Amino acid sequence: MPGKIIAIGRNYVSHGGDIELPKVPEPFFKTPSSVVGPNDPIVIPREAIEEGVLVEEEAELTLVIGKQCRRATQENALDFVLGVTCGNDVSARNWQRGDLSWWRAKSSDTFSPIGPYIVTGLDPDNLLLTGRINGEVIQQSGTDDLAHNCRRIIEFVSSVLTLEPGDVIMTGTPGEPGEIKRGDVVEVELEGVGVLSNPVIAEE
């Protein structure tokens, strides 16, 4: 279980639309208790169903930190990365827009699927990322479309706080995420890593 999950908002050129992209990375936290693994269900909370909340997938390149890191530079930032994997920053949009913070929109139990493997030796800024719902491609982009690349993200985050081994950074999502509902199967595929697959169920 990671000690910290740091996610980066509005970090793909294709996801920004007409909105001006942030001049620096925009991190937020997700709770470790929201993590699930491959083939574990994404559980839509009972309250989200009762309130008609829109829940969406977000396919993301995810970095896994391998060494303690404080004040990395862009030149040495990747030296602190153990490897890369797939992540899904599941998001409850009505709560994200309506609450003062994103705590339940982004950190409900099961809202952070991660896996299936941590792969070393890949260039994280030159990989193909794909998100699918029931086999249909919803999102697809090269990670070279990141507004702030992985080196810059690590440099910025580690200038504020210490990254520890096992911490993960979800680096942002491209294009337009898709709505997920009970009965769906969501996949995140990252070139060189494999496919993270999770069924979607409703909380009883």
mmCIF file of C-alpha atoms in Angstrom:
data_model
loop_
_atom_site.group_PDB
_atom_site.id
_atom_site.type_symbol
_atom_site.label_atom_id
_atom_site.label_comp_id
_atom_site.label_asym_id
_atom_site.label_seq_id
_atom_site.Cartn_x
_atom_site.Cartn_y
_atom_site.Cartn_z
ATOM 1 C CA MET A 1 0.000 0.000 0.000
ATOM 2 C CA PRO A 2 1.509 3.370 -0.954
ATOM 3 C CA GLY A 3 2.130 5.878 1.801
ATOM 4 C CA LYS A 4 1.042 8.739 -0.448
ATOM 5 C CA ILE A 5 -0.935 8.948 -3.658
ATOM 6 C CA ILE A 6 -0.344 12.227 -5.453
ATOM 7 C CA ALA A 7 -2.385 12.959 -8.565
ATOM 8 C CA ILE A 8 -1.861 15.787 -11.036
ATOM 9 C CA GLY A 9 -4.866 17.687 -12.351
ATOM 10 C CA ARG A 10 -5.345 19.080 -15.882
ATOM 11 C CA ASN A 11 -1.999 17.836 -17.081
ATOM 12 C CA TYR A 12 -2.688 16.776 -20.679
ATOM 13 C CA VAL A 13 -2.904 19.284 -23.486
ATOM 14 C CA SER A 14 -5.819 17.254 -24.896
ATOM 15 C CA HIS A 15 -7.656 17.290 -21.543
ATOM 16 C CA GLY A 16 -7.432 21.032 -21.016
ATOM 17 C CA GLY A 17 -9.746 21.948 -23.888
ATOM 18 C CA ASP A 18 -10.178 25.698 -24.042
ATOM 19 C CA ILE A 19 -9.099 26.088 -20.413
ATOM 20 C CA GLU A 20 -5.649 27.557 -19.863
ATOM 21 C CA LEU A 21 -3.314 24.870 -18.607
ATOM 22 C CA PRO A 22 -1.658 25.380 -15.203
ATOM 23 C CA LYS A 23 1.746 27.055 -15.319
ATOM 24 C CA VAL A 24 2.997 24.619 -12.682
ATOM 25 C CA PRO A 25 1.793 21.083 -11.874
ATOM 26 C CA GLU A 26 -1.420 21.004 -9.814
ATOM 27 C CA PRO A 27 -1.144 18.103 -7.346
ATOM 28 C CA PHE A 28 -3.860 16.776 -5.065
ATOM 29 C CA PHE A 29 -3.950 13.791 -2.723
ATOM 30 C CA LYS A 30 -5.880 10.548 -2.908
ATOM 31 C CA THR A 31 -6.073 8.307 0.149
ATOM 32 C CA PRO A 32 -4.206 4.984 0.300
ATOM 33 C CA SER A 33 -7.483 3.345 1.373
ATOM 34 C CA SER A 34 -8.856 4.047 -2.118
ATOM 35 C CA VAL A 35 -6.328 1.673 -3.746
ATOM 36 C CA VAL A 36 -7.395 -1.615 -5.303
ATOM 37 C CA GLY A 37 -5.548 -3.975 -7.609
ATOM 38 C CA PRO A 38 -6.140 -5.683 -10.936
ATOM 39 C CA ASN A 39 -9.549 -7.368 -11.303
ATOM 40 C CA ASP A 40 -10.791 -5.885 -8.025
ATOM 41 C CA PRO A 41 -14.179 -4.194 -8.384
ATOM 42 C CA ILE A 42 -14.666 -0.458 -8.554
ATOM 43 C CA VAL A 43 -17.572 0.082 -6.167
ATOM 44 C CA ILE A 44 -19.887 3.006 -6.860
ATOM 45 C CA PRO A 45 -20.965 4.353 -3.451
ATOM 46 C CA ARG A 46 -24.600 4.015 -2.434
ATOM 47 C CA GLU A 47 -24.927 7.789 -2.023
ATOM 48 C CA ALA A 48 -23.595 8.388 -5.528
ATOM 49 C CA ILE A 49 -26.278 6.123 -6.949
ATOM 50 C CA GLU A 50 -29.033 7.729 -4.860
ATOM 51 C CA GLU A 51 -27.927 11.233 -5.904
ATOM 52 C CA GLY A 52 -27.443 10.369 -9.589
ATOM 53 C CA VAL A 53 -23.756 11.275 -9.450
ATOM 54 C CA LEU A 54 -21.754 10.969 -12.676
ATOM 55 C CA VAL A 55 -18.781 8.653 -12.080
ATOM 56 C CA GLU A 56 -15.993 8.550 -14.669
ATOM 57 C CA GLU A 57 -12.784 6.652 -15.301
ATOM 58 C CA GLU A 58 -9.470 8.436 -15.824
ATOM 59 C CA ALA A 59 -6.667 6.424 -17.429
ATOM 60 C CA GLU A 60 -3.298 7.566 -16.071
ATOM 61 C CA LEU A 61 0.401 6.796 -16.330
ATOM 62 C CA THR A 62 1.435 6.149 -12.736
ATOM 63 C CA LEU A 63 4.948 6.548 -11.336
ATOM 64 C CA VAL A 64 6.145 4.434 -8.409
ATOM 65 C CA ILE A 65 8.867 6.042 -6.302
ATOM 66 C CA GLY A 66 11.828 3.796 -5.469
ATOM 67 C CA LYS A 67 14.093 6.013 -3.343
ATOM 68 C CA GLN A 68 13.553 8.818 -0.869
ATOM 69 C CA CYS A 69 13.399 12.014 -2.863
ATOM 70 C CA ARG A 70 13.644 15.626 -1.752
ATOM 71 C CA ARG A 71 14.399 18.498 -4.146
ATOM 72 C CA ALA A 72 15.052 16.434 -7.246
ATOM 73 C CA THR A 73 16.112 18.216 -10.398
ATOM 74 C CA GLN A 74 14.737 17.520 -13.841
ATOM 75 C CA GLU A 75 18.117 16.015 -14.676
ATOM 76 C CA ASN A 76 18.041 13.408 -11.888
ATOM 77 C CA ALA A 77 14.289 13.064 -11.236
ATOM 78 C CA LEU A 78 13.877 9.678 -12.893
ATOM 79 C CA ASP A 79 16.689 8.242 -10.746
ATOM 80 C CA PHE A 80 14.156 8.197 -7.901
ATOM 81 C CA VAL A 81 11.531 6.243 -9.865
ATOM 82 C CA LEU A 82 11.292 2.487 -9.344
ATOM 83 C CA GLY A 83 9.075 2.040 -12.388
ATOM 84 C CA VAL A 84 5.790 2.827 -14.067
ATOM 85 C CA THR A 85 2.369 1.205 -13.979
ATOM 86 C CA CYS A 86 -1.260 1.838 -14.906
ATOM 87 C CA GLY A 87 -3.610 3.865 -12.742
ATOM 88 C CA ASN A 88 -7.272 4.826 -12.834
ATOM 89 C CA ASP A 89 -8.230 8.043 -11.040
ATOM 90 C CA VAL A 90 -11.943 7.239 -10.667
ATOM 91 C CA SER A 91 -13.871 10.466 -10.115
ATOM 92 C CA ALA A 92 -17.378 11.346 -8.923
ATOM 93 C CA ARG A 93 -17.982 14.539 -10.894
ATOM 94 C CA ASN A 94 -20.940 16.040 -9.030
ATOM 95 C CA TRP A 95 -19.047 15.778 -5.761
ATOM 96 C CA GLN A 96 -15.886 17.089 -7.392
ATOM 97 C CA ARG A 97 -17.718 20.195 -8.595
ATOM 98 C CA GLY A 98 -20.015 20.687 -5.621
ATOM 99 C CA ASP A 99 -17.906 19.930 -2.539
ATOM 100 C CA LEU A 100 -15.343 22.339 -1.116
ATOM 101 C CA SER A 101 -12.675 19.653 -1.446
ATOM 102 C CA TRP A 102 -12.284 16.563 -3.625
ATOM 103 C CA TRP A 103 -11.983 14.130 -0.740
ATOM 104 C CA ARG A 104 -14.970 11.906 -1.531
ATOM 105 C CA ALA A 105 -14.974 12.604 -5.284
ATOM 106 C CA LYS A 106 -11.488 11.164 -5.632
ATOM 107 C CA SER A 107 -10.885 9.027 -2.525
ATOM 108 C CA SER A 108 -13.979 6.895 -2.057
ATOM 109 C CA ASP A 109 -13.028 3.273 -1.417
ATOM 110 C CA THR A 110 -11.859 1.522 -4.633
ATOM 111 C CA PHE A 111 -11.432 4.820 -6.554
ATOM 112 C CA SER A 112 -7.688 4.248 -7.195
ATOM 113 C CA PRO A 113 -7.085 1.021 -9.133
ATOM 114 C CA ILE A 114 -3.345 0.490 -9.747
ATOM 115 C CA GLY A 115 -1.439 -2.283 -11.572
ATOM 116 C CA PRO A 116 -0.937 -4.861 -12.978
ATOM 117 C CA TYR A 117 2.884 -4.632 -12.926
ATOM 118 C CA ILE A 118 5.607 -2.146 -12.057
ATOM 119 C CA VAL A 119 7.935 -2.030 -15.056
ATOM 120 C CA THR A 120 11.426 -0.552 -14.957
ATOM 121 C CA GLY A 121 13.530 0.927 -17.725
ATOM 122 C CA LEU A 122 10.777 2.637 -19.731
ATOM 123 C CA ASP A 123 10.796 6.291 -20.741
ATOM 124 C CA PRO A 124 7.619 7.510 -19.010
ATOM 125 C CA ASP A 125 7.335 10.511 -21.310
ATOM 126 C CA ASN A 126 7.101 8.413 -24.477
ATOM 127 C CA LEU A 127 4.430 5.743 -23.937
ATOM 128 C CA LEU A 128 0.977 5.115 -25.389
ATOM 129 C CA LEU A 129 -1.835 5.312 -22.815
ATOM 130 C CA THR A 130 -5.304 3.909 -23.544
ATOM 131 C CA GLY A 131 -8.537 3.830 -21.543
ATOM 132 C CA ARG A 132 -11.401 1.503 -22.481
ATOM 133 C CA ILE A 133 -14.913 0.809 -21.252
ATOM 134 C CA ASN A 134 -16.358 -2.565 -22.282
ATOM 135 C CA GLY A 135 -13.667 -2.863 -24.944
ATOM 136 C CA GLU A 136 -14.367 0.518 -26.543
ATOM 137 C CA VAL A 137 -11.483 2.978 -26.645
ATOM 138 C CA ILE A 138 -12.512 6.104 -24.714
ATOM 139 C CA GLN A 139 -9.125 7.757 -24.188
ATOM 140 C CA GLN A 140 -5.851 7.394 -26.048
ATOM 141 C CA SER A 141 -2.756 9.549 -26.060
ATOM 142 C CA GLY A 142 0.992 9.462 -25.983
ATOM 143 C CA THR A 143 2.443 10.572 -22.676
ATOM 144 C CA ASP A 144 4.477 13.093 -24.664
ATOM 145 C CA ASP A 145 1.248 15.156 -24.565
ATOM 146 C CA LEU A 146 1.706 15.821 -20.838
ATOM 147 C CA ALA A 147 1.650 19.547 -20.113
ATOM 148 C CA HIS A 148 4.235 18.949 -17.372
ATOM 149 C CA ASN A 149 6.364 15.887 -18.011
ATOM 150 C CA CYS A 150 7.318 13.328 -15.391
ATOM 151 C CA ARG A 151 10.667 14.946 -14.626
ATOM 152 C CA ARG A 152 9.008 18.309 -13.990
ATOM 153 C CA ILE A 153 6.300 16.731 -11.824
ATOM 154 C CA ILE A 154 8.866 15.030 -9.595
ATOM 155 C CA GLU A 155 10.979 18.183 -9.411
ATOM 156 C CA PHE A 156 7.969 20.273 -8.386
ATOM 157 C CA VAL A 157 6.401 17.845 -5.911
ATOM 158 C CA SER A 158 9.716 17.060 -4.213
ATOM 159 C CA SER A 159 10.404 20.774 -3.752
ATOM 160 C CA VAL A 160 7.440 20.812 -1.358
ATOM 161 C CA LEU A 161 7.456 17.415 0.322
ATOM 162 C CA THR A 162 9.619 14.327 0.630
ATOM 163 C CA LEU A 163 8.681 11.407 -1.570
ATOM 164 C CA GLU A 164 9.217 8.004 0.031
ATOM 165 C CA PRO A 165 9.715 4.559 -1.528
ATOM 166 C CA GLY A 166 6.336 3.151 -2.526
ATOM 167 C CA ASP A 167 4.661 6.533 -2.994
ATOM 168 C CA VAL A 168 2.839 6.845 -6.303
ATOM 169 C CA ILE A 169 2.164 9.769 -8.609
ATOM 170 C CA MET A 170 -0.751 9.648 -11.045
ATOM 171 C CA THR A 171 0.322 12.026 -13.787
ATOM 172 C CA GLY A 172 -2.983 13.125 -15.339
ATOM 173 C CA THR A 173 -5.528 11.909 -17.876
ATOM 174 C CA PRO A 174 -5.930 12.716 -21.580
ATOM 175 C CA GLY A 175 -8.932 13.698 -23.659
ATOM 176 C CA GLU A 176 -12.459 13.122 -22.398
ATOM 177 C CA PRO A 177 -12.950 10.482 -19.680
ATOM 178 C CA GLY A 178 -15.967 8.191 -19.927
ATOM 179 C CA GLU A 179 -18.871 7.471 -17.606
ATOM 180 C CA ILE A 180 -18.779 4.130 -15.806
ATOM 181 C CA LYS A 181 -21.785 2.242 -14.479
ATOM 182 C CA ARG A 182 -22.595 -1.003 -12.723
ATOM 183 C CA GLY A 183 -21.804 -3.928 -15.012
ATOM 184 C CA ASP A 184 -19.053 -2.170 -16.971
ATOM 185 C CA VAL A 185 -15.473 -3.379 -17.281
ATOM 186 C CA VAL A 186 -12.862 -0.622 -17.294
ATOM 187 C CA GLU A 187 -9.373 -1.084 -18.723
ATOM 188 C CA VAL A 188 -6.265 1.070 -18.600
ATOM 189 C CA GLU A 189 -3.449 -0.010 -20.895
ATOM 190 C CA LEU A 190 0.048 1.444 -20.825
ATOM 191 C CA GLU A 191 2.557 0.554 -23.516
ATOM 192 C CA GLY A 192 5.189 -1.803 -22.139
ATOM 193 C CA VAL A 193 3.252 -2.479 -18.931
ATOM 194 C CA GLY A 194 0.016 -4.285 -19.771
ATOM 195 C CA VAL A 195 -3.656 -3.884 -18.974
ATOM 196 C CA LEU A 196 -5.284 -2.927 -15.674
ATOM 197 C CA SER A 197 -8.836 -4.302 -15.738
ATOM 198 C CA ASN A 198 -11.563 -3.679 -13.154
ATOM 199 C CA PRO A 199 -15.277 -4.521 -13.147
ATOM 200 C CA VAL A 200 -17.726 -1.910 -11.869
ATOM 201 C CA ILE A 201 -20.326 -2.785 -9.254
ATOM 202 C CA ALA A 202 -22.737 -0.838 -7.077
ATOM 203 C CA GLU A 203 -22.522 -0.746 -3.305
ATOM 204 C CA GLU A 204 -25.288 -2.823 -1.776
#
